Coordinates of C-alpha atoms in Angstrom, one line a residue:
Chain A
M16 CA -55.8 45.9 5.8
R17 CA -53.6 44.8 8.6
R18 CA -54.3 41.7 10.5
F19 CA -53.3 40.7 14.1
V20 CA -52.7 37.2 15.2
L21 CA -52.7 37.3 19.0
G22 CA -51.5 34.5 21.4
V23 CA -52.2 34.5 25.2
F24 CA -49.7 33.1 27.8
T25 CA -50.2 32.7 31.4
Q26 CA -46.6 32.7 32.5
P27 CA -44.2 35.4 31.9
E28 CA -41.3 33.1 31.2
A29 CA -43.4 31.0 28.6
C30 CA -44.3 34.3 27.0
V31 CA -40.5 35.4 26.8
E32 CA -39.4 32.1 25.6
A33 CA -42.2 32.0 23.0
A34 CA -41.2 35.4 21.7
R35 CA -37.6 34.2 21.5
Q36 CA -38.5 31.3 19.4
L37 CA -40.8 33.1 16.9
H38 CA -38.2 35.7 16.5
A39 CA -35.5 32.9 15.8
Q40 CA -38.0 31.5 13.3
G41 CA -37.9 34.8 11.4
V42 CA -41.4 35.8 12.0
P43 CA -41.8 39.7 11.3
G44 CA -44.1 42.1 12.9
L45 CA -43.8 40.7 16.5
D46 CA -44.9 42.5 19.5
A47 CA -45.4 41.5 23.2
Y48 CA -48.0 43.1 25.9
S49 CA -47.7 42.4 29.5
P50 CA -49.2 43.9 32.7
Y51 CA -45.8 44.7 34.1
P52 CA -42.3 45.1 32.5
L53 CA -41.0 41.6 31.4
H54 CA -37.3 40.8 32.0
G55 CA -35.6 39.6 28.8
I56 CA -38.5 40.5 26.2
D57 CA -36.3 43.3 24.7
E58 CA -33.6 40.8 24.1
A59 CA -36.1 38.1 22.9
L60 CA -37.5 40.4 20.2
E61 CA -34.1 42.2 19.7
L62 CA -36.1 45.5 19.8
P63 CA -33.8 48.5 18.8
P64 CA -32.3 50.6 21.7
S65 CA -34.7 53.0 23.1
K66 CA -34.5 56.5 21.6
V67 CA -35.5 58.1 25.0
P68 CA -32.1 58.8 26.1
L69 CA -31.1 60.7 23.0
V70 CA -34.1 62.8 23.1
A71 CA -33.1 63.6 26.9
L72 CA -29.5 64.5 25.8
V73 CA -30.7 66.8 23.0
G74 CA -33.2 68.4 25.1
G75 CA -30.8 68.7 28.0
L76 CA -28.1 70.2 25.8
F77 CA -30.7 72.9 24.4
G78 CA -31.6 73.6 28.1
V79 CA -27.8 74.2 29.1
I80 CA -27.2 76.5 26.0
G81 CA -30.6 78.3 26.5
G82 CA -30.0 78.7 30.2
Y83 CA -26.8 80.1 29.8
T84 CA -27.2 82.4 27.0
M85 CA -30.3 83.9 28.7
Q86 CA -28.3 84.9 31.9
W87 CA -25.2 86.3 29.8
W88 CA -27.8 88.3 27.7
M89 CA -29.6 89.6 30.7
N90 CA -27.0 90.1 33.1
G91 CA -23.9 90.9 31.0
V92 CA -25.5 92.8 27.9
D93 CA -29.1 94.0 28.3
Y94 CA -29.4 95.3 32.0
P95 CA -25.8 94.9 33.9
I96 CA -26.1 95.9 37.5
N97 CA -23.0 96.5 39.6
V98 CA -23.3 94.4 42.9
G99 CA -20.4 95.0 45.2
N100 CA -18.3 95.4 42.0
R101 CA -18.6 91.8 41.0
P102 CA -18.3 91.2 37.3
P103 CA -21.9 91.5 35.6
H104 CA -21.0 88.3 33.8
G105 CA -19.9 85.8 36.3
F106 CA -19.4 82.4 35.0
W107 CA -19.6 80.5 38.3
T108 CA -22.8 82.1 39.5
N109 CA -24.5 81.2 36.1
I110 CA -23.8 77.6 36.5
P111 CA -26.8 76.7 38.9
I112 CA -29.3 78.2 36.7
T113 CA -27.7 76.5 33.6
F114 CA -27.7 73.1 35.3
E115 CA -31.3 73.5 36.3
C116 CA -32.5 74.7 32.6
G117 CA -30.7 71.7 31.4
I118 CA -32.7 69.3 33.7
L119 CA -36.0 71.1 32.9
L120 CA -35.7 70.8 29.3
A121 CA -34.3 67.1 29.5
V122 CA -37.3 66.2 31.6
L123 CA -39.9 68.2 29.5
S124 CA -38.6 66.8 26.2
I125 CA -38.9 63.1 27.6
F126 CA -42.4 64.1 28.7
F127 CA -43.8 65.6 25.4
S128 CA -42.0 63.4 23.2
S129 CA -43.2 60.3 25.0
I130 CA -46.8 61.4 25.1
F131 CA -47.1 62.8 21.5
G132 CA -44.1 61.0 19.6
F133 CA -43.9 57.4 21.2
F134 CA -47.2 56.9 22.6
Q135 CA -48.9 58.9 19.7
L136 CA -51.6 59.9 22.3
P137 CA -54.3 61.7 20.6
R138 CA -54.8 58.2 19.0
T139 CA -56.7 56.0 21.7
Y140 CA -57.4 53.1 19.7
H141 CA -55.3 50.2 18.4
P142 CA -56.7 47.2 16.3
V143 CA -55.8 44.7 19.0
F144 CA -58.5 46.2 21.1
E145 CA -60.9 44.5 18.9
S146 CA -60.3 41.3 20.8
E147 CA -62.4 41.6 23.8
Q148 CA -60.2 39.4 26.1
F149 CA -57.0 41.4 25.1
R150 CA -57.9 43.6 28.2
T151 CA -56.3 40.8 30.3
A152 CA -53.0 42.1 29.0
S153 CA -53.3 44.9 31.6
L154 CA -54.4 42.3 34.3
D155 CA -52.6 39.0 34.5
R156 CA -52.0 37.5 31.0
F157 CA -49.2 37.9 28.6
W158 CA -49.9 38.6 24.9
I159 CA -47.8 38.1 21.7
S160 CA -49.0 39.7 18.7
V161 CA -48.0 39.2 15.0
E162 CA -48.9 41.8 12.5
T163 CA -49.4 40.9 8.7
E164 CA -50.9 42.3 5.8
D165 CA -51.4 38.9 3.8
E166 CA -54.3 37.1 4.7
S167 CA -52.9 33.9 3.5
K168 CA -50.3 33.9 6.1
V169 CA -52.8 33.9 9.0
E170 CA -53.4 30.3 9.3
G171 CA -49.6 29.6 9.3
L172 CA -49.0 32.1 12.0
R173 CA -51.8 30.6 14.1
E174 CA -50.2 27.4 14.0
Q175 CA -46.9 28.8 14.8
L176 CA -48.1 30.5 17.8
R177 CA -50.1 27.3 19.0
A178 CA -46.6 25.4 18.5
V179 CA -44.8 27.8 20.8
G180 CA -47.3 27.3 23.6
A181 CA -50.1 30.0 23.2
K182 CA -53.1 29.0 25.3
R183 CA -55.7 30.6 23.2
I184 CA -55.4 32.3 19.7
H185 CA -57.4 35.3 18.2
T186 CA -57.2 37.0 14.9
V187 CA -58.4 40.5 14.6
L188 CA -58.8 42.8 11.6
E189 CA -58.0 46.4 11.5
A190 CA -61.2 48.1 11.3
T191 CA -61.6 50.3 8.3
Chain B
M19 CA -47.0 24.4 30.2
S20 CA -44.9 24.6 33.4
H21 CA -41.8 26.6 32.6
E22 CA -38.6 26.3 34.3
Q23 CA -36.6 29.2 35.5
K24 CA -32.9 29.6 34.4
P25 CA -30.8 27.6 36.9
L26 CA -28.8 29.8 39.4
P27 CA -25.1 29.2 39.7
D28 CA -24.2 27.3 42.9
A29 CA -23.7 30.2 45.5
N30 CA -22.7 27.8 48.6
L31 CA -19.2 28.6 48.2
P32 CA -16.6 27.3 50.6
P33 CA -14.4 29.8 52.7
F34 CA -12.2 32.0 50.6
A35 CA -8.7 30.6 50.4
G36 CA -6.9 32.7 47.5
G37 CA -5.1 35.9 47.6
R38 CA -2.2 34.6 49.6
T39 CA 0.4 36.2 47.2
L40 CA -1.3 39.4 47.3
M41 CA -1.6 39.3 51.1
L42 CA 2.0 38.5 51.5
G43 CA 3.2 40.7 48.7
G44 CA 1.2 43.5 50.2
L45 CA 2.5 43.0 53.6
A46 CA 6.1 42.8 52.5
G47 CA 5.7 45.8 50.3
G48 CA 3.9 47.8 52.9
V49 CA 6.3 47.2 55.8
A50 CA 9.3 48.2 53.6
G51 CA 7.4 51.3 52.5
L52 CA 6.5 52.2 56.1
L53 CA 10.0 51.7 57.0
L54 CA 11.4 53.9 54.2
T55 CA 9.0 56.6 55.2
L56 CA 10.2 56.3 58.9
L57 CA 13.9 56.8 57.6
G58 CA 12.7 59.7 55.5
G59 CA 10.7 61.1 58.5
L60 CA 13.8 61.0 60.8
A61 CA 15.9 62.7 58.1
A62 CA 13.0 65.3 57.3
P63 CA 10.1 65.1 59.4
R64 CA 7.8 67.7 57.7
P65 CA 7.7 66.4 54.1
A66 CA 7.5 62.9 55.2
L67 CA 4.6 63.5 57.4
L68 CA 2.8 65.5 55.1
A69 CA 3.3 62.7 52.5
Y70 CA 2.2 60.1 55.2
L71 CA -1.0 62.2 55.9
V72 CA -2.1 62.3 52.3
A73 CA -1.6 58.5 51.9
F74 CA -3.3 58.0 55.4
V75 CA -6.5 59.8 54.3
Y76 CA -6.5 58.3 51.1
W77 CA -6.4 54.6 52.3
L78 CA -8.5 55.2 55.3
G79 CA -11.1 57.0 53.0
L80 CA -11.3 53.8 51.1
A81 CA -12.1 51.8 54.2
V82 CA -14.7 54.3 55.2
G83 CA -16.2 54.6 51.7
T84 CA -16.8 51.1 51.3
T85 CA -18.5 50.6 54.6
T86 CA -20.5 53.6 53.7
L87 CA -21.7 51.8 50.7
V88 CA -22.7 48.6 52.8
L89 CA -24.5 50.9 55.2
A90 CA -26.3 52.8 52.5
N91 CA -27.4 49.6 50.7
H92 CA -28.7 48.2 54.0
A93 CA -30.5 51.5 54.8
A94 CA -32.1 51.5 51.3
G95 CA -33.3 47.8 51.7
A96 CA -31.2 46.9 48.8
R97 CA -31.2 43.1 47.7
W98 CA -29.0 43.3 44.4
N99 CA -25.8 43.8 46.4
V100 CA -25.7 40.7 48.5
T101 CA -23.1 38.9 46.2
I102 CA -20.7 41.8 46.6
R103 CA -21.4 42.9 50.2
R104 CA -18.7 40.7 51.8
L105 CA -16.1 42.9 49.9
G106 CA -17.2 46.0 51.6
E107 CA -17.5 44.4 54.9
S108 CA -13.9 43.1 54.7
I109 CA -12.4 46.3 53.4
G110 CA -14.4 48.2 56.2
A111 CA -12.9 46.0 59.0
T112 CA -9.5 47.1 58.2
I113 CA -10.1 50.6 60.0
P114 CA -8.6 49.4 63.4
L115 CA -5.3 49.2 61.5
F116 CA -5.8 52.7 60.8
A117 CA -6.1 53.8 64.4
L118 CA -2.6 52.3 64.7
L119 CA -1.3 54.0 61.8
F120 CA -2.6 57.3 63.2
I121 CA 0.0 57.3 66.0
P122 CA 2.9 58.7 63.8
L123 CA 0.6 61.6 62.9
L124 CA -0.2 62.4 66.5
L125 CA 3.6 62.0 67.6
G126 CA 4.7 64.5 64.6
A127 CA 1.6 66.7 65.0
S128 CA 3.7 69.9 65.6
H129 CA 5.6 69.4 62.3
I130 CA 2.6 69.6 60.0
W131 CA -0.3 71.4 62.0
F132 CA 0.8 75.0 62.7
W133 CA -1.7 75.5 65.4
V134 CA -0.1 72.8 67.7
A135 CA 2.7 75.0 68.5
P136 CA 2.2 78.4 66.8
D137 CA 5.4 80.3 65.9
T138 CA 5.6 83.3 68.1
T139 CA 7.0 85.4 65.4
A140 CA 4.0 85.0 63.4
S141 CA 1.7 88.1 62.8
K142 CA -0.3 89.2 65.9
E143 CA -3.5 88.9 64.2
L144 CA -2.8 85.3 63.3
L145 CA -1.8 84.5 66.8
Q146 CA -4.9 86.1 68.1
L147 CA -7.2 84.0 65.9
L148 CA -5.5 80.8 66.9
A149 CA -5.8 81.7 70.5
Q150 CA -9.6 82.2 70.0
K151 CA -9.8 78.8 68.3
R152 CA -7.7 77.0 71.1
S153 CA -10.6 75.6 72.7
Y154 CA -11.0 73.4 69.7
L155 CA -7.8 73.2 68.2
N156 CA -5.5 71.9 70.9
L157 CA -3.6 68.6 71.0
P158 CA -5.5 66.6 73.8
S159 CA -8.9 67.4 72.4
F160 CA -7.6 66.5 68.8
A161 CA -6.3 63.2 70.1
L162 CA -9.5 62.4 71.9
R163 CA -11.6 63.3 69.1
A164 CA -9.6 61.0 66.8
V165 CA -10.3 58.2 69.4
V166 CA -14.0 58.9 69.2
Y167 CA -13.9 58.7 65.3
F168 CA -12.2 55.5 65.4
I169 CA -14.4 54.1 67.9
I170 CA -17.4 55.0 65.8
W171 CA -16.0 53.7 62.5
C172 CA -14.5 50.4 64.1
G173 CA -17.5 49.7 66.0
V174 CA -20.0 50.1 63.1
A175 CA -17.7 48.3 60.6
W176 CA -17.0 45.4 63.0
R177 CA -20.7 45.0 64.0
L178 CA -21.8 44.9 60.5
R179 CA -19.3 42.1 59.8
A180 CA -19.9 40.1 62.8
L181 CA -23.7 40.1 62.3
S182 CA -23.1 39.1 58.7
L183 CA -20.6 36.4 59.4
R184 CA -23.0 35.0 62.2
Q185 CA -25.5 34.6 59.6
D186 CA -23.3 32.4 57.4
E187 CA -23.6 29.8 60.2
S188 CA -27.2 30.2 61.6
G189 CA -29.1 31.5 58.6
D190 CA -31.2 33.6 60.9
P191 CA -32.9 36.2 59.1
A192 CA -33.3 38.4 62.2
L193 CA -29.7 39.0 61.6
T194 CA -30.5 40.8 58.4
L195 CA -33.0 43.0 60.2
A196 CA -30.3 43.7 62.8
Q197 CA -27.9 44.9 60.0
R198 CA -30.7 47.0 58.5
R199 CA -31.4 48.6 61.9
L200 CA -27.8 49.5 62.5
A201 CA -27.6 51.0 58.8
A202 CA -29.4 54.3 59.2
P203 CA -28.0 55.6 62.5
G204 CA -24.7 54.2 61.8
L205 CA -24.6 56.1 58.6
I206 CA -25.3 59.3 60.2
F207 CA -22.4 58.8 63.0
F208 CA -20.2 57.4 60.2
I209 CA -20.3 60.4 57.9
L210 CA -20.3 62.9 61.0
A211 CA -17.1 61.3 62.1
M212 CA -15.5 61.6 58.6
T213 CA -16.8 65.3 58.5
F214 CA -15.0 66.1 61.7
A215 CA -12.0 63.9 60.9
S216 CA -11.5 66.1 57.8
F217 CA -11.9 69.1 59.8
D218 CA -9.3 68.1 62.2
W219 CA -6.8 66.5 59.9
L220 CA -7.0 68.5 56.6
M221 CA -8.9 71.9 57.1
S222 CA -6.8 72.6 60.2
L223 CA -3.8 72.6 58.0
Q224 CA -4.7 76.2 57.2
P225 CA -6.1 77.0 60.7
T226 CA -7.7 80.2 59.9
W227 CA -9.8 78.8 57.0
Y228 CA -13.2 77.1 57.3
S229 CA -15.8 75.7 55.1
T230 CA -18.7 73.8 56.3
I231 CA -19.0 71.6 53.2
F232 CA -15.5 70.4 53.3
G233 CA -16.2 67.4 55.2
L234 CA -18.6 66.2 52.8
Y235 CA -16.4 67.1 49.8
I236 CA -13.8 64.8 51.4
H237 CA -16.1 62.1 52.1
A238 CA -17.6 62.2 48.6
G239 CA -14.3 61.9 47.0
A240 CA -13.4 58.9 49.1
F241 CA -16.8 57.3 48.4
V242 CA -16.2 57.7 44.6
C243 CA -12.8 56.3 45.1
S244 CA -14.2 53.3 47.1
L245 CA -16.8 52.6 44.4
A246 CA -14.0 52.6 41.8
L247 CA -12.1 50.1 44.3
I248 CA -15.0 47.7 44.3
C249 CA -15.6 48.1 40.4
L250 CA -11.9 47.3 40.0
I251 CA -12.2 44.0 42.3
V252 CA -15.5 43.1 40.7
T253 CA -14.5 43.4 37.2
G254 CA -11.2 41.5 38.1
L255 CA -13.4 38.6 39.7
R256 CA -15.7 38.5 36.6
S257 CA -12.9 38.1 34.2
S258 CA -11.2 35.5 36.3
D259 CA -12.5 32.0 36.4
A260 CA -13.2 31.8 40.1
P261 CA -16.5 30.5 41.1
W262 CA -17.0 33.6 43.1
G263 CA -16.7 35.7 39.9
R264 CA -19.6 33.8 38.2
L265 CA -22.0 34.9 41.0
I266 CA -21.4 38.5 40.2
T267 CA -23.3 39.3 36.9
V268 CA -23.1 42.3 34.4
D269 CA -26.0 43.6 36.1
H270 CA -24.3 44.0 39.4
Q271 CA -21.3 45.6 37.6
H272 CA -23.7 47.9 35.8
N273 CA -25.3 49.1 39.1
L274 CA -21.6 49.9 40.5
G275 CA -21.2 51.9 37.4
K276 CA -24.3 53.8 37.7
L277 CA -23.4 54.5 41.5
L278 CA -19.9 55.6 40.2
L279 CA -21.6 58.2 37.6
A280 CA -24.0 59.4 40.4
F281 CA -21.4 60.0 42.9
T282 CA -18.8 61.6 40.7
A283 CA -21.7 64.0 40.0
F284 CA -22.1 64.3 43.7
W285 CA -18.6 64.9 44.3
A286 CA -18.6 67.9 41.8
Y287 CA -21.7 69.2 43.4
M288 CA -20.0 69.4 46.6
A289 CA -16.7 70.9 45.0
F290 CA -18.9 73.4 43.0
S291 CA -20.9 74.5 46.0
Q292 CA -17.8 75.1 48.1
Y293 CA -16.1 77.0 45.3
M294 CA -19.2 79.1 44.0
L295 CA -19.9 80.2 47.5
I296 CA -16.2 81.4 48.3
W297 CA -16.0 83.0 44.9
V298 CA -19.3 85.0 45.1
G299 CA -18.7 85.8 49.0
N300 CA -15.2 87.3 48.1
L301 CA -14.2 87.6 51.7
P302 CA -10.6 87.3 52.5
E303 CA -10.7 84.7 55.2
E304 CA -12.6 82.2 52.8
L305 CA -10.7 83.1 49.9
Q306 CA -7.2 82.1 51.2
W307 CA -7.8 78.7 50.6
I308 CA -8.8 78.9 47.0
V309 CA -6.4 81.7 46.2
S310 CA -3.4 79.4 47.2
R311 CA -4.8 76.7 45.1
S312 CA -5.5 78.4 42.0
R313 CA -2.2 80.2 41.6
G314 CA 1.1 79.0 39.9
V315 CA 1.8 75.4 39.8
W316 CA -1.4 74.5 41.7
R317 CA -3.7 75.9 39.0
P318 CA -3.1 73.2 36.4
V319 CA -3.5 70.5 39.1
G320 CA -6.9 71.8 40.1
Q321 CA -7.8 71.9 36.4
L322 CA -6.8 68.4 36.1
I323 CA -8.9 67.2 39.1
L324 CA -12.0 69.3 37.4
F325 CA -11.6 67.5 34.1
G326 CA -10.2 64.2 35.4
Q327 CA -12.5 63.6 38.4
F328 CA -15.7 64.9 36.9
L329 CA -16.2 66.5 33.4
I330 CA -14.6 63.5 31.3
P331 CA -15.2 60.5 33.3
F332 CA -19.0 61.8 33.8
F333 CA -19.6 61.9 29.9
I334 CA -17.7 58.6 29.6
L335 CA -20.0 56.9 32.3
L336 CA -23.2 58.1 30.6
S337 CA -22.7 55.2 28.2
R338 CA -24.5 52.0 29.1
K339 CA -21.9 50.1 27.2
V340 CA -18.9 51.3 29.2
K341 CA -20.5 50.3 32.4
R342 CA -21.3 46.9 31.3
T343 CA -17.9 46.2 29.5
T344 CA -15.5 44.8 32.1
G345 CA -12.2 46.1 30.7
R346 CA -13.4 49.7 30.2
L347 CA -15.0 50.0 33.6
A348 CA -11.8 48.6 35.1
A349 CA -9.6 51.1 33.3
L350 CA -11.9 54.0 34.5
S351 CA -11.7 52.6 38.0
V352 CA -8.0 52.7 37.9
W353 CA -8.0 56.4 36.7
F354 CA -10.5 57.3 39.6
L355 CA -8.2 55.7 42.1
F356 CA -5.2 57.8 40.7
I357 CA -7.2 61.1 40.5
H358 CA -8.6 60.8 44.0
Y359 CA -4.8 60.7 45.2
V360 CA -4.2 63.8 43.2
D361 CA -7.2 65.5 44.6
L362 CA -6.0 64.9 48.2
Y363 CA -2.6 66.0 47.3
W364 CA -4.1 69.2 46.1
V365 CA -6.0 69.7 49.3
V366 CA -3.0 69.0 51.7
M367 CA 0.2 70.1 49.9
P368 CA -0.5 73.7 49.1
A369 CA -1.2 74.3 52.7
A370 CA 2.5 73.4 53.2
A371 CA 4.0 75.0 50.1
P372 CA 1.9 77.5 48.0
D373 CA 4.5 78.0 45.3
Q374 CA 5.8 74.6 44.6
L375 CA 4.6 70.8 43.9
G376 CA 6.5 69.5 46.9
L377 CA 6.7 66.0 45.6
H378 CA 9.0 64.2 48.0
W379 CA 10.2 60.6 47.6
T380 CA 8.2 59.7 50.7
H381 CA 5.0 60.3 49.0
F382 CA 5.6 57.1 46.9
T383 CA 6.8 55.0 50.0
A384 CA 4.1 56.3 52.2
F385 CA 1.3 55.5 49.7
F386 CA 2.6 52.0 49.1
G387 CA 3.4 51.4 52.7
I388 CA -0.1 52.2 54.1
G389 CA -1.5 50.6 51.0
G390 CA 0.4 47.6 51.1
V391 CA -0.5 46.8 54.8
S392 CA -4.1 47.8 54.4
V393 CA -4.6 45.6 51.3
A394 CA -2.8 42.8 53.3
A395 CA -5.2 43.4 56.0
A396 CA -8.3 43.4 53.8
V397 CA -7.2 40.3 52.1
Y398 CA -6.5 38.5 55.7
L399 CA -10.0 39.4 56.7
M400 CA -11.4 38.0 53.4
R401 CA -9.6 34.7 53.6
G402 CA -11.3 32.0 55.9
V403 CA -14.7 33.5 55.4
R404 CA -17.3 32.8 52.8
P405 CA -16.8 35.2 49.9
V406 CA -20.6 35.8 49.8
P407 CA -23.0 35.7 52.6
V408 CA -24.2 32.2 51.9
K409 CA -27.4 32.3 53.9
D410 CA -28.5 35.5 53.3
P411 CA -32.3 35.5 52.8
F412 CA -31.7 37.9 49.7
L413 CA -29.0 36.0 48.1
E414 CA -31.3 34.4 45.6
D415 CA -32.9 37.9 44.6
S416 CA -29.3 39.3 44.1
L417 CA -28.4 36.2 41.9
R418 CA -31.6 36.7 39.8
Y419 CA -31.1 40.6 39.6
A420 CA -31.5 42.0 36.3
Q421 CA -31.4 45.5 34.9
P422 CA -34.9 46.9 34.9

């Protein structure tokens, strides 16, 4: 059963600084929540680089290859039409559609991978929502959560969070 | 717990006093280069003037492009660019020098622009076409239009710089507003002037050819090259220990790298739109320009430009790390500064000699001649003024700027 120790901060800089200190102390399972993007929090938590660019690149390359192949097959092989004696398969005239298919698939792959992969959207619940006050994370408060399986560590984590300046500390249990 | 913000570096820098060697060296080299080009021009006017034209458009494009960046940033209400803005303002203010440097081209116009004094032995069809274009392509109106372009460029660039310098003294925020109000209309006239200038000076080298996108193609190339120039200066400042360099963070450099990526793609978009429409239209009067540039010696040059100014740098610049690493971005900038010259060479020279490269020694003297004096002028304009707009209301925003 997972436990989440939550600490709330009123100032963004204090939250980033606390995250940096906790990370430096080697606390595992850290995460941060804030109503708007916090500068420096990625560096403070040393989060791994985002995977979104890679997904976009792969999607875009599929779009480019697919878009070009589609035009080559339709204009050059399946149904060639002679227009003013131009070659049925013209490389340059295929570029705009190829480009746009690349953009389309890149965007669609970001959209769907985010919704179903990164946000895991059909799941609308997260254990930290057990804390009634956690809703201020989307208003005006900054939260740091520490995830742990081990109940004996909870008290120590509460102390550590208090030491780095958390205003109030909650512990929530994952509902079973 | 009250939390202190990260202290900012002291931005209240004294007026810039460095760059003396660069200025004097540039001036000496520039004057020597111009004199040698003049000698070459007296011996053989046509190749020397063509070389001079390529170098002139190259360096003028840098001055116009950097001012375009300042104008575009003002028009967009940018705040991040304050610490690097004075660079663009100073380089842009060198444009009056180019009005002076244009005079040799005007004097030797008949040697490079065929329409000035058409050869009466040319084909009847060509002469008739030129007669029809005479109301636009004639020397007095050509000179008058050049005057108009320079009035627009100099007026906008000097007004921007004057407003910005006045703010260094008074700190009046209304001056920022005045610069922003100048930006959007200024941008329109600036780019229109560049469009018509490239029609007059470059497109009319082949007077029967026309392409409406040509002006933007030239301007886009010049803009990429100016971004590369600013990247080069910024990376140089950042790796020096000058206090000015400490105000320019890696995030500013990253933004310039992103603009470089975007506008390489924009340049390619312009080049492709021009090429594809001509290719698919397949009309003789449009094809002549492409045909003379895709045969013989010019074919590998065109391919070099396609790969060197777009395909390879585009994929290199996609990397975040390259944009944030000083040395790599500087190396790429030097490459861009080189390949844009090749691009202009490929635009100008096949019109004169369709079947040979036509590399003349005056290409080097003209490049370093005009380059030397314009670099000296830019450093001269930078000296004695504050390297950053010290009383700009957005200076602190710029210093705190972080990549989202």
